[in-house]
Amino acid sequence: MPFQIHVGPNIRKSPYFDATVADGVRSFSVYNHMYIPGNFGDPEGEYRRLLNGVAMWDVGAQRQVEIAGPDAEVLVRYLTTRDLSGTRAGQGRYVPLCNHDGILINDPVLLKLSPTRYWLSIADSDIALWAEGIARERGLDLRVFEPDVSPMAIQGPKARDLARDLFGDWILDLKYFWFREVEFDGIPLVVARSGWSKQGGFELYLMDGTRGSELWGRVKRAGRAYGIGPGAPNDQERLESGLLSYGADARYQQFPANPFELGLGAMVNLDRPDEFVGRTALRQILERGVRRRRVGLFIDGEPVASNGHPLDLTLAGEAVGVVCEVGFSPRLRRSIAIALLDNAVGDDEAGLSVDLGHDRRRASVARLPFA
Ligand code: THG
């Protein structure tokens, strides 16, 4: 090994860490200052279980930012671009967060636990600091903190059967993004119909970090009947499905993008009555004209392994966009990518190419989702 990564307290372990090590995790990434499994050494099997069976994922690094107190709703509304009126207790919503320049800084799932208590289930950026700073500057009466809550996901077409075996028939009636608090053999959980794939499934938010191995073991044993196996948020499936990956498709420090460019325009409710961070800037962005759009790309030639970095997208030698992430699609049997493309370039442009560093490939625009 050319180098080692130090496992220490500066990067946190999820409550499922030991269980995933025991199950043969082969790579970790870091997300919200916490290790998150990347794969278990069987990419074909992990993808196949997600599409045809059921996979279990340690997504404890999807940290919760709890906002609780009399002004909790005021802050949550102020932080998000989306109109939250009509949101009920027990309901989740996908809520883009922008900074004051209208740049996306996170895209959490919001869980409304009660009218005075919310969780933001965040992507990889420091939203607790942001939320607390804004709340304190505005003199709001609430607390912002990270509770002892760590999700794991079961995803795939057989997740329904597994969830029914674990929790009972009521779970089949749970609507998308809705959730319920349950005691599962004495383990406190929030169970939601959600998850970062388009294959369907549930997320189990563990509310006692000492019981990660126990929960992991229970799900694994119950899942044997359905051929369950460990996995992780799957880049091939998310590319095919066109799911937004904050951190890959946009990250405000390195490759900033606004929600209109990212296809989240319907979740920016500029004319709602209550104020929110970024509204003025977002109005200006629309007035001046949105300059890029998020597209799929087909990439010619030999299969391209996934890449970790934005790549240049060019037309006749001119930069016309950035390729956010590339991967091989098992369903389409070709390399695909998600990119941000200048609006001056049409969908039928034939001369696009991607600079892979060692190689230059022809690319063509595809509609999202791919599959
Ligand atoms: N679940 C939970 N927390 C999370 C994620 C999750 N935090 C980090 C990250 N994922 C947040 N980002 C997303 C991005 C997309 C979706 C969910 C979270 C998603 N999108 C659907 C889509 O694009 O089709 C539906 C969006 C909608 O229409 O409302 O599910 O996965 N707990």
PDB file of N, CA, C and O in Angstrom, residues 11-15 31-34 59-68 117-129 131-132 143-151 206-207:
ATOM      1  N   ILE A  11     -12.381  11.852  12.123  1.00  0.00           N
ATOM      2  CA  ILE A  11     -13.426  11.353  11.221  1.00  0.00           C
ATOM      3  C   ILE A  11     -14.204  10.312  12.016  1.00  0.00           C
ATOM      4  O   ILE A  11     -13.617   9.410  12.618  1.00  0.00           O
ATOM      5  N   ARG A  12     -15.512  10.451  12.015  1.00  0.00           N
ATOM      6  CA  ARG A  12     -16.330   9.622  12.902  1.00  0.00           C
ATOM      7  C   ARG A  12     -16.683   8.290  12.261  1.00  0.00           C
ATOM      8  O   ARG A  12     -16.734   8.164  11.044  1.00  0.00           O
ATOM      9  N   LYS A  13     -16.959   7.313  13.131  1.00  0.00           N
ATOM     10  CA  LYS A  13     -17.477   6.034  12.657  1.00  0.00           C
ATOM     11  C   LYS A  13     -18.992   6.044  12.809  1.00  0.00           C
ATOM     12  O   LYS A  13     -19.519   6.512  13.813  1.00  0.00           O
ATOM     13  N   SER A  14     -19.674   5.477  11.840  1.00  0.00           N
ATOM     14  CA  SER A  14     -21.119   5.308  11.980  1.00  0.00           C
ATOM     15  C   SER A  14     -21.379   4.163  12.970  1.00  0.00           C
ATOM     16  O   SER A  14     -20.505   3.320  13.209  1.00  0.00           O
ATOM     17  N   PRO A  15     -22.556   4.096  13.554  1.00  0.00           N
ATOM     18  CA  PRO A  15     -22.875   2.980  14.457  1.00  0.00           C
ATOM     19  C   PRO A  15     -22.815   1.606  13.775  1.00  0.00           C
ATOM     20  O   PRO A  15     -22.766   0.592  14.453  1.00  0.00           O
ATOM     21  N   TYR A  31     -18.012  11.436   4.443  1.00  0.00           N
ATOM     22  CA  TYR A  31     -19.218  12.219   4.123  1.00  0.00           C
ATOM     23  C   TYR A  31     -19.702  12.796   5.443  1.00  0.00           C
ATOM     24  O   TYR A  31     -19.851  12.065   6.436  1.00  0.00           O
ATOM     25  N   ASN A  32     -19.905  14.067   5.514  1.00  0.00           N
ATOM     26  CA  ASN A  32     -20.270  14.710   6.785  1.00  0.00           C
ATOM     27  C   ASN A  32     -19.336  14.286   7.919  1.00  0.00           C
ATOM     28  O   ASN A  32     -19.787  13.964   9.022  1.00  0.00           O
ATOM     29  N   HIS A  33     -18.023  14.272   7.619  1.00  0.00           N
ATOM     30  CA  HIS A  33     -16.997  13.963   8.631  1.00  0.00           C
ATOM     31  C   HIS A  33     -17.193  12.577   9.222  1.00  0.00           C
ATOM     32  O   HIS A  33     -16.883  12.336  10.390  1.00  0.00           O
ATOM     33  N   MET A  34     -17.702  11.645   8.443  1.00  0.00           N
ATOM     34  CA  MET A  34     -17.962  10.280   8.911  1.00  0.00           C
ATOM     35  C   MET A  34     -17.623   9.299   7.789  1.00  0.00           C
ATOM     36  O   MET A  34     -17.876   9.588   6.620  1.00  0.00           O
ATOM     37  N   VAL A  59     -25.896   4.170   5.698  1.00  0.00           N
ATOM     38  CA  VAL A  59     -25.920   5.592   5.311  1.00  0.00           C
ATOM     39  C   VAL A  59     -26.026   6.468   6.563  1.00  0.00           C
ATOM     40  O   VAL A  59     -26.651   7.523   6.552  1.00  0.00           O
ATOM     41  N   GLY A  60     -25.353   5.993   7.637  1.00  0.00           N
ATOM     42  CA  GLY A  60     -25.299   6.776   8.871  1.00  0.00           C
ATOM     43  C   GLY A  60     -24.680   8.152   8.664  1.00  0.00           C
ATOM     44  O   GLY A  60     -24.938   9.082   9.441  1.00  0.00           O
ATOM     45  N   ALA A  61     -23.882   8.290   7.610  1.00  0.00           N
ATOM     46  CA  ALA A  61     -23.256   9.588   7.328  1.00  0.00           C
ATOM     47  C   ALA A  61     -24.246  10.607   6.753  1.00  0.00           C
ATOM     48  O   ALA A  61     -23.908  11.785   6.637  1.00  0.00           O
ATOM     49  N   GLN A  62     -25.435  10.168   6.391  1.00  0.00           N
ATOM     50  CA  GLN A  62     -26.519  11.131   6.120  1.00  0.00           C
ATOM     51  C   GLN A  62     -26.948  11.643   7.490  1.00  0.00           C
ATOM     52  O   GLN A  62     -27.880  11.140   8.103  1.00  0.00           O
ATOM     53  N   ARG A  63     -26.210  12.631   7.994  1.00  0.00           N
ATOM     54  CA  ARG A  63     -26.444  13.089   9.368  1.00  0.00           C
ATOM     55  C   ARG A  63     -27.731  13.911   9.455  1.00  0.00           C
ATOM     56  O   ARG A  63     -28.138  14.558   8.480  1.00  0.00           O
ATOM     57  N   GLN A  64     -28.312  13.893  10.642  1.00  0.00           N
ATOM     58  CA  GLN A  64     -29.506  14.699  10.898  1.00  0.00           C
ATOM     59  C   GLN A  64     -29.101  15.995  11.596  1.00  0.00           C
ATOM     60  O   GLN A  64     -28.311  15.975  12.537  1.00  0.00           O
ATOM     61  N   VAL A  65     -29.661  17.087  11.132  1.00  0.00           N
ATOM     62  CA  VAL A  65     -29.559  18.366  11.835  1.00  0.00           C
ATOM     63  C   VAL A  65     -30.934  18.613  12.427  1.00  0.00           C
ATOM     64  O   VAL A  65     -31.908  18.778  11.687  1.00  0.00           O
ATOM     65  N   GLU A  66     -31.013  18.574  13.763  1.00  0.00           N
ATOM     66  CA  GLU A  66     -32.315  18.776  14.407  1.00  0.00           C
ATOM     67  C   GLU A  66     -32.511  20.251  14.707  1.00  0.00           C
ATOM     68  O   GLU A  66     -31.606  20.933  15.205  1.00  0.00           O
ATOM     69  N   ILE A  67     -33.690  20.745  14.391  1.00  0.00           N
ATOM     70  CA  ILE A  67     -34.087  22.122  14.663  1.00  0.00           C
ATOM     71  C   ILE A  67     -35.347  22.021  15.503  1.00  0.00           C
ATOM     72  O   ILE A  67     -36.370  21.513  15.035  1.00  0.00           O
ATOM     73  N   ALA A  68     -35.249  22.445  16.774  1.00  0.00           N
ATOM     74  CA  ALA A  68     -36.348  22.218  17.719  1.00  0.00           C
ATOM     75  C   ALA A  68     -36.593  23.467  18.547  1.00  0.00           C
ATOM     76  O   ALA A  68     -35.656  24.109  19.013  1.00  0.00           O
ATOM     77  N   ARG A 117     -40.476  20.607  15.686  1.00  0.00           N
ATOM     78  CA  ARG A 117     -39.298  19.723  15.685  1.00  0.00           C
ATOM     79  C   ARG A 117     -39.097  19.128  14.287  1.00  0.00           C
ATOM     80  O   ARG A 117     -40.001  18.466  13.761  1.00  0.00           O
ATOM     81  N   TYR A 118     -37.919  19.407  13.706  1.00  0.00           N
ATOM     82  CA  TYR A 118     -37.599  18.989  12.341  1.00  0.00           C
ATOM     83  C   TYR A 118     -36.216  18.355  12.291  1.00  0.00           C
ATOM     84  O   TYR A 118     -35.342  18.721  13.067  1.00  0.00           O
ATOM     85  N   TRP A 119     -36.033  17.424  11.351  1.00  0.00           N
ATOM     86  CA  TRP A 119     -34.687  16.971  10.996  1.00  0.00           C
ATOM     87  C   TRP A 119     -34.431  17.358   9.542  1.00  0.00           C
ATOM     88  O   TRP A 119     -35.294  17.159   8.677  1.00  0.00           O
ATOM     89  N   LEU A 120     -33.221  17.858   9.300  1.00  0.00           N
ATOM     90  CA  LEU A 120     -32.711  17.967   7.942  1.00  0.00           C
ATOM     91  C   LEU A 120     -31.736  16.805   7.770  1.00  0.00           C
ATOM     92  O   LEU A 120     -30.708  16.751   8.458  1.00  0.00           O
ATOM     93  N   SER A 121     -32.051  15.871   6.896  1.00  0.00           N
ATOM     94  CA  SER A 121     -31.187  14.714   6.643  1.00  0.00           C
ATOM     95  C   SER A 121     -30.260  15.095   5.485  1.00  0.00           C
ATOM     96  O   SER A 121     -30.634  15.042   4.319  1.00  0.00           O
ATOM     97  N   ILE A 122     -29.054  15.497   5.861  1.00  0.00           N
ATOM     98  CA  ILE A 122     -28.250  16.309   4.936  1.00  0.00           C
ATOM     99  C   ILE A 122     -27.314  15.509   4.035  1.00  0.00           C
ATOM    100  O   ILE A 122     -26.852  14.421   4.386  1.00  0.00           O
ATOM    101  N   ALA A 123     -27.018  16.107   2.879  1.00  0.00           N
ATOM    102  CA  ALA A 123     -25.904  15.693   2.033  1.00  0.00           C
ATOM    103  C   ALA A 123     -24.621  16.293   2.637  1.00  0.00           C
ATOM    104  O   ALA A 123     -24.644  16.911   3.711  1.00  0.00           O
ATOM    105  N   ASP A 124     -23.507  16.133   1.933  1.00  0.00           N
ATOM    106  CA  ASP A 124     -22.191  16.383   2.530  1.00  0.00           C
ATOM    107  C   ASP A 124     -21.800  17.866   2.538  1.00  0.00           C
ATOM    108  O   ASP A 124     -21.008  18.305   1.705  1.00  0.00           O
ATOM    109  N   SER A 125     -22.352  18.627   3.475  1.00  0.00           N
ATOM    110  CA  SER A 125     -21.829  19.980   3.784  1.00  0.00           C
ATOM    111  C   SER A 125     -22.332  20.371   5.164  1.00  0.00           C
ATOM    112  O   SER A 125     -23.311  19.806   5.656  1.00  0.00           O
ATOM    113  N   ASP A 126     -21.664  21.341   5.769  1.00  0.00           N
ATOM    114  CA  ASP A 126     -21.835  21.609   7.214  1.00  0.00           C
ATOM    115  C   ASP A 126     -23.052  22.486   7.506  1.00  0.00           C
ATOM    116  O   ASP A 126     -22.922  23.678   7.782  1.00  0.00           O
ATOM    117  N   ILE A 127     -24.222  21.885   7.477  1.00  0.00           N
ATOM    118  CA  ILE A 127     -25.458  22.650   7.608  1.00  0.00           C
ATOM    119  C   ILE A 127     -25.793  22.997   9.064  1.00  0.00           C
ATOM    120  O   ILE A 127     -26.450  24.000   9.324  1.00  0.00           O
ATOM    121  N   ALA A 128     -25.324  22.229  10.033  1.00  0.00           N
ATOM    122  CA  ALA A 128     -25.619  22.581  11.433  1.00  0.00           C
ATOM    123  C   ALA A 128     -25.035  23.964  11.759  1.00  0.00           C
ATOM    124  O   ALA A 128     -25.714  24.800  12.367  1.00  0.00           O
ATOM    125  N   LEU A 129     -23.802  24.200  11.343  1.00  0.00           N
ATOM    126  CA  LEU A 129     -23.179  25.507  11.599  1.00  0.00           C
ATOM    127  C   LEU A 129     -23.939  26.618  10.893  1.00  0.00           C
ATOM    128  O   LEU A 129     -24.166  27.694  11.454  1.00  0.00           O
ATOM    129  N   ALA A 131     -27.104  26.636   9.866  1.00  0.00           N
ATOM    130  CA  ALA A 131     -28.441  26.831  10.439  1.00  0.00           C
ATOM    131  C   ALA A 131     -28.359  27.536  11.791  1.00  0.00           C
ATOM    132  O   ALA A 131     -29.146  28.452  12.073  1.00  0.00           O
ATOM    133  N   GLU A 132     -27.396  27.136  12.610  1.00  0.00           N
ATOM    134  CA  GLU A 132     -27.291  27.761  13.919  1.00  0.00           C
ATOM    135  C   GLU A 132     -26.873  29.225  13.782  1.00  0.00           C
ATOM    136  O   GLU A 132     -27.407  30.104  14.477  1.00  0.00           O
ATOM    137  N   ARG A 143     -33.276  25.417  19.167  1.00  0.00           N
ATOM    138  CA  ARG A 143     -31.954  24.800  19.271  1.00  0.00           C
ATOM    139  C   ARG A 143     -31.635  24.081  17.975  1.00  0.00           C
ATOM    140  O   ARG A 143     -32.521  23.489  17.358  1.00  0.00           O
ATOM    141  N   VAL A 144     -30.361  24.157  17.566  1.00  0.00           N
ATOM    142  CA  VAL A 144     -29.883  23.395  16.413  1.00  0.00           C
ATOM    143  C   VAL A 144     -28.811  22.450  16.912  1.00  0.00           C
ATOM    144  O   VAL A 144     -27.861  22.893  17.567  1.00  0.00           O
ATOM    145  N   PHE A 145     -28.938  21.176  16.622  1.00  0.00           N
ATOM    146  CA  PHE A 145     -27.927  20.208  17.074  1.00  0.00           C
ATOM    147  C   PHE A 145     -28.016  18.939  16.236  1.00  0.00           C
ATOM    148  O   PHE A 145     -28.974  18.742  15.490  1.00  0.00           O
ATOM    149  N   GLU A 146     -26.979  18.115  16.365  1.00  0.00           N
ATOM    150  CA  GLU A 146     -26.974  16.843  15.658  1.00  0.00           C
ATOM    151  C   GLU A 146     -27.384  15.754  16.646  1.00  0.00           C
ATOM    152  O   GLU A 146     -26.643  15.433  17.563  1.00  0.00           O
ATOM    153  N   PRO A 147     -28.564  15.170  16.507  1.00  0.00           N
ATOM    154  CA  PRO A 147     -29.009  14.146  17.452  1.00  0.00           C
ATOM    155  C   PRO A 147     -28.316  12.810  17.186  1.00  0.00           C
ATOM    156  O   PRO A 147     -27.670  12.631  16.151  1.00  0.00           O
ATOM    157  N   ASP A 148     -28.447  11.877  18.103  1.00  0.00           N
ATOM    158  CA  ASP A 148     -27.931  10.515  17.941  1.00  0.00           C
ATOM    159  C   ASP A 148     -28.895   9.733  17.045  1.00  0.00           C
ATOM    160  O   ASP A 148     -29.721   8.966  17.524  1.00  0.00           O
ATOM    161  N   VAL A 149     -28.800   9.994  15.747  1.00  0.00           N
ATOM    162  CA  VAL A 149     -29.707   9.383  14.768  1.00  0.00           C
ATOM    163  C   VAL A 149     -28.887   9.000  13.542  1.00  0.00           C
ATOM    164  O   VAL A 149     -28.165   9.838  13.007  1.00  0.00           O
ATOM    165  N   SER A 150     -28.977   7.745  13.134  1.00  0.00           N
ATOM    166  CA  SER A 150     -28.136   7.233  12.051  1.00  0.00           C
ATOM    167  C   SER A 150     -28.928   6.315  11.133  1.00  0.00           C
ATOM    168  O   SER A 150     -29.266   5.192  11.518  1.00  0.00           O
ATOM    169  N   PRO A 151     -29.209   6.774   9.911  1.00  0.00           N
ATOM    170  CA  PRO A 151     -30.010   5.936   9.007  1.00  0.00           C
ATOM    171  C   PRO A 151     -29.236   4.750   8.436  1.00  0.00           C
ATOM    172  O   PRO A 151     -28.027   4.828   8.227  1.00  0.00           O
ATOM    173  N   LEU A 206     -31.891   4.878  13.034  1.00  0.00           N
ATOM    174  CA  LEU A 206     -31.590   4.346  14.366  1.00  0.00           C
ATOM    175  C   LEU A 206     -31.388   5.498  15.348  1.00  0.00           C
ATOM    176  O   LEU A 206     -30.573   6.395  15.095  1.00  0.00           O
ATOM    177  N   MET A 207     -32.125   5.478  16.454  1.00  0.00           N
ATOM    178  CA  MET A 207     -32.052   6.580  17.418  1.00  0.00           C
ATOM    179  C   MET A 207     -31.289   6.199  18.681  1.00  0.00           C
ATOM    180  O   MET A 207     -31.469   6.812  19.728  1.00  0.00           O
TER     181      MET A 207
END
